[in-house]
């Protein structure tokens, strides 16, 4: 359970991200324990949080990394991740990003279209390299999650449709500077049920059978990320159920001889170890409502405004006060700049610190400077 050292935190300029590194370490240990099948290779999806202090811990735990931009590849290398443990996805890889990836000889490109495959081949030829690639397949599976973060349905821009897969595999195998390693999938994010992952296993089993019959074998399969976390009860479930997650693939995916299975987990690795700490500026009495106006806004944590997400809010200055209802709102000039409506919280006063929990993933990294605001800083706790 995350402990907030309130006296120390009071001295720090708000808003800032507070990272509980002990919890991050425990989470990483649990991943190592539950992904112990030697064929499993876990990559951290760096898009969730690229704070160097967080990255170094993840690198030290031995995970690989999943990048979606040249900037992420650079951040991963700077944090000490090995080049051959980097996979690189994204529907729109720029030439300079492909060049960086080829130059650094990363582990695998997750290729999302035929024109991209041809460009990677051309650039690899010019640079005298051979690019290892996996083809990202759009498996048309409903992950039952928010429409902005579901990626595996037919109408998404991601990956290659099942009907077009044969052609691109044939093409990949014919290109001189391409080495086809495997197939890549990612069906969405914040998936809290087991069923979509089981369906993914079944789809992959079927595809592998079909390709095996054609004499085509893959040396790797990548099932992406997506494991969800408990936003409502961060202290009850500080570590996601990795045991069940990895067991699902262990039990339902039929890996072939010598095949490795890659995972790309983002949110489940870092979400629960981070909180956004904000100070209450004013308590404003409306006619039917009472507002607590805080100094963090959607620029610091955009998930509530963008996905209608709810992060548990705690008054860490006055945890045992009398309970009242508040709307918790930020200072940005947008009505969507609201962290919670009718929140039942211990009595709030000007100067109190509030913690917005489960903000370690897609929090700090998605911050913006809208309204000419300063980006939030970060502090770390080892206790
Ligand atoms: N692999 C690929 C190809 C992805 O697109 C993603 C996330 C991941 C792995 C990691 O997924 P995770 O394990 O974190 O679910 N900003 C949104 C989430 C966007 C996820 C995008 N792709 C949010 O705040 O909910």
mmCIF file of C-alpha atoms and ligand atoms in Angstrom, residues 43-48 66-68 87 89-90 110 112 136 145-146 148-151 158 184-191 197 222-228 231 245 263-270 301-303 306-307 309 311 361-363 365-366, ligand 1:
data_model
loop_
_atom_site.group_PDB
_atom_site.id
_atom_site.type_symbol
_atom_site.label_atom_id
_atom_site.label_comp_id
_atom_site.label_asym_id
_atom_site.label_seq_id
_atom_site.Cartn_x
_atom_site.Cartn_y
_atom_site.Cartn_z
ATOM 1 C CA UNK A 43 8.693 -5.928 -22.930
ATOM 2 C CA UNK A 44 7.684 -2.738 -21.183
ATOM 3 C CA UNK A 45 5.533 -0.435 -23.355
ATOM 4 C CA UNK A 46 7.476 2.746 -22.766
ATOM 5 C CA UNK A 47 4.581 4.907 -23.977
ATOM 6 C CA UNK A 48 2.964 4.405 -20.565
ATOM 7 C CA UNK A 66 8.295 -1.738 -26.752
ATOM 8 C CA UNK A 67 8.665 1.603 -28.550
ATOM 9 C CA UNK A 68 6.401 3.527 -30.915
ATOM 10 C CA UNK A 87 10.565 -3.842 -30.551
ATOM 11 C CA UNK A 89 5.563 -0.586 -33.537
ATOM 12 C CA UNK A 90 3.428 2.206 -34.975
ATOM 13 C CA UNK A 110 6.288 -4.518 -35.888
ATOM 14 C CA UNK A 112 1.680 -2.359 -39.929
ATOM 15 C CA UNK A 136 1.046 -6.692 -36.962
ATOM 16 C CA UNK A 145 -12.814 -1.445 -23.440
ATOM 17 C CA UNK A 146 -13.095 2.267 -24.215
ATOM 18 C CA UNK A 148 -10.389 5.201 -27.987
ATOM 19 C CA UNK A 149 -8.188 2.427 -26.627
ATOM 20 C CA UNK A 150 -9.607 -0.594 -28.438
ATOM 21 C CA UNK A 151 -7.311 -1.392 -31.315
ATOM 22 C CA UNK A 158 -3.829 -0.599 -36.821
ATOM 23 C CA UNK A 184 2.307 -9.320 -33.727
ATOM 24 C CA UNK A 185 -1.076 -8.601 -32.134
ATOM 25 C CA UNK A 186 -2.471 -6.018 -29.748
ATOM 26 C CA UNK A 187 -6.196 -5.955 -29.083
ATOM 27 C CA UNK A 188 -6.571 -2.936 -26.796
ATOM 28 C CA UNK A 189 -5.810 -1.532 -23.399
ATOM 29 C CA UNK A 190 -7.298 -1.633 -19.872
ATOM 30 C CA UNK A 191 -8.691 -5.129 -20.510
ATOM 31 C CA UNK A 197 -7.067 -12.784 -24.289
ATOM 32 C CA UNK A 222 3.893 -11.097 -29.934
ATOM 33 C CA UNK A 223 0.585 -10.699 -28.108
ATOM 34 C CA UNK A 224 0.969 -6.983 -27.281
ATOM 35 C CA UNK A 225 -0.206 -5.555 -23.994
ATOM 36 C CA UNK A 226 -3.531 -4.534 -22.547
ATOM 37 C CA UNK A 227 -3.795 -6.032 -19.081
ATOM 38 C CA UNK A 228 -5.980 -3.679 -17.033
ATOM 39 C CA UNK A 231 -8.636 2.121 -10.743
ATOM 40 C CA UNK A 245 -2.773 -13.258 -17.285
ATOM 41 C CA UNK A 263 4.408 -9.398 -24.347
ATOM 42 C CA UNK A 264 4.210 -5.591 -24.381
ATOM 43 C CA UNK A 265 2.824 -4.486 -21.035
ATOM 44 C CA UNK A 266 2.515 -0.810 -20.188
ATOM 45 C CA UNK A 267 -0.258 0.194 -17.819
ATOM 46 C CA UNK A 268 -0.122 -2.917 -15.654
ATOM 47 C CA UNK A 269 3.578 -2.319 -14.922
ATOM 48 C CA UNK A 270 3.467 1.311 -13.827
ATOM 49 C CA UNK A 301 -3.473 14.245 -16.149
ATOM 50 C CA UNK A 302 -5.627 14.128 -19.264
ATOM 51 C CA UNK A 303 -7.239 10.719 -18.800
ATOM 52 C CA UNK A 306 -10.045 12.390 -22.738
ATOM 53 C CA UNK A 307 -11.464 8.984 -21.821
ATOM 54 C CA UNK A 309 -11.576 7.915 -16.788
ATOM 55 C CA UNK A 311 -8.811 8.180 -10.769
ATOM 56 C CA UNK A 361 0.585 5.070 -16.610
ATOM 57 C CA UNK A 362 -0.407 7.566 -19.303
ATOM 58 C CA UNK A 363 -0.199 10.370 -16.734
ATOM 59 C CA UNK A 365 3.898 11.225 -20.251
ATOM 60 C CA UNK A 366 0.659 12.693 -21.656
HETATM 61 N N1 LIG B 1 1.502 -2.584 -27.551
HETATM 62 C C1 LIG B 1 0.879 -1.775 -28.432
HETATM 63 C C2 LIG B 1 1.037 -2.040 -29.856
HETATM 64 C C3 LIG B 1 0.070 -0.721 -27.970
HETATM 65 O O1 LIG B 1 -0.550 0.050 -28.847
HETATM 66 C C4 LIG B 1 -0.075 -0.503 -26.573
HETATM 67 C C5 LIG B 1 -0.898 0.612 -26.067
HETATM 68 C C6 LIG B 1 0.612 -1.354 -25.692
HETATM 69 C C7 LIG B 1 1.379 -2.398 -26.214
HETATM 70 C C8 LIG B 1 0.531 -1.200 -24.198
HETATM 71 O O2 LIG B 1 -0.758 -1.400 -23.755
HETATM 72 P P1 LIG B 1 -1.084 -1.452 -22.163
HETATM 73 O O3 LIG B 1 -0.414 -2.694 -21.590
HETATM 74 O O4 LIG B 1 -0.574 -0.227 -21.552
HETATM 75 O O5 LIG B 1 -2.555 -1.545 -22.125
HETATM 76 N N2 LIG B 1 -3.517 6.514 -23.244
HETATM 77 C C9 LIG B 1 -4.485 5.444 -23.036
HETATM 78 C C10 LIG B 1 -3.913 4.080 -23.381
HETATM 79 C C11 LIG B 1 -3.417 3.989 -24.809
HETATM 80 C C12 LIG B 1 -2.809 2.647 -25.115
HETATM 81 C C13 LIG B 1 -2.184 2.641 -26.464
HETATM 82 N N3 LIG B 1 -1.501 1.443 -26.813
HETATM 83 C C14 LIG B 1 -4.976 5.513 -21.593
HETATM 84 O O6 LIG B 1 -4.571 6.397 -20.857
HETATM 85 O O7 LIG B 1 -5.802 4.712 -21.197
#
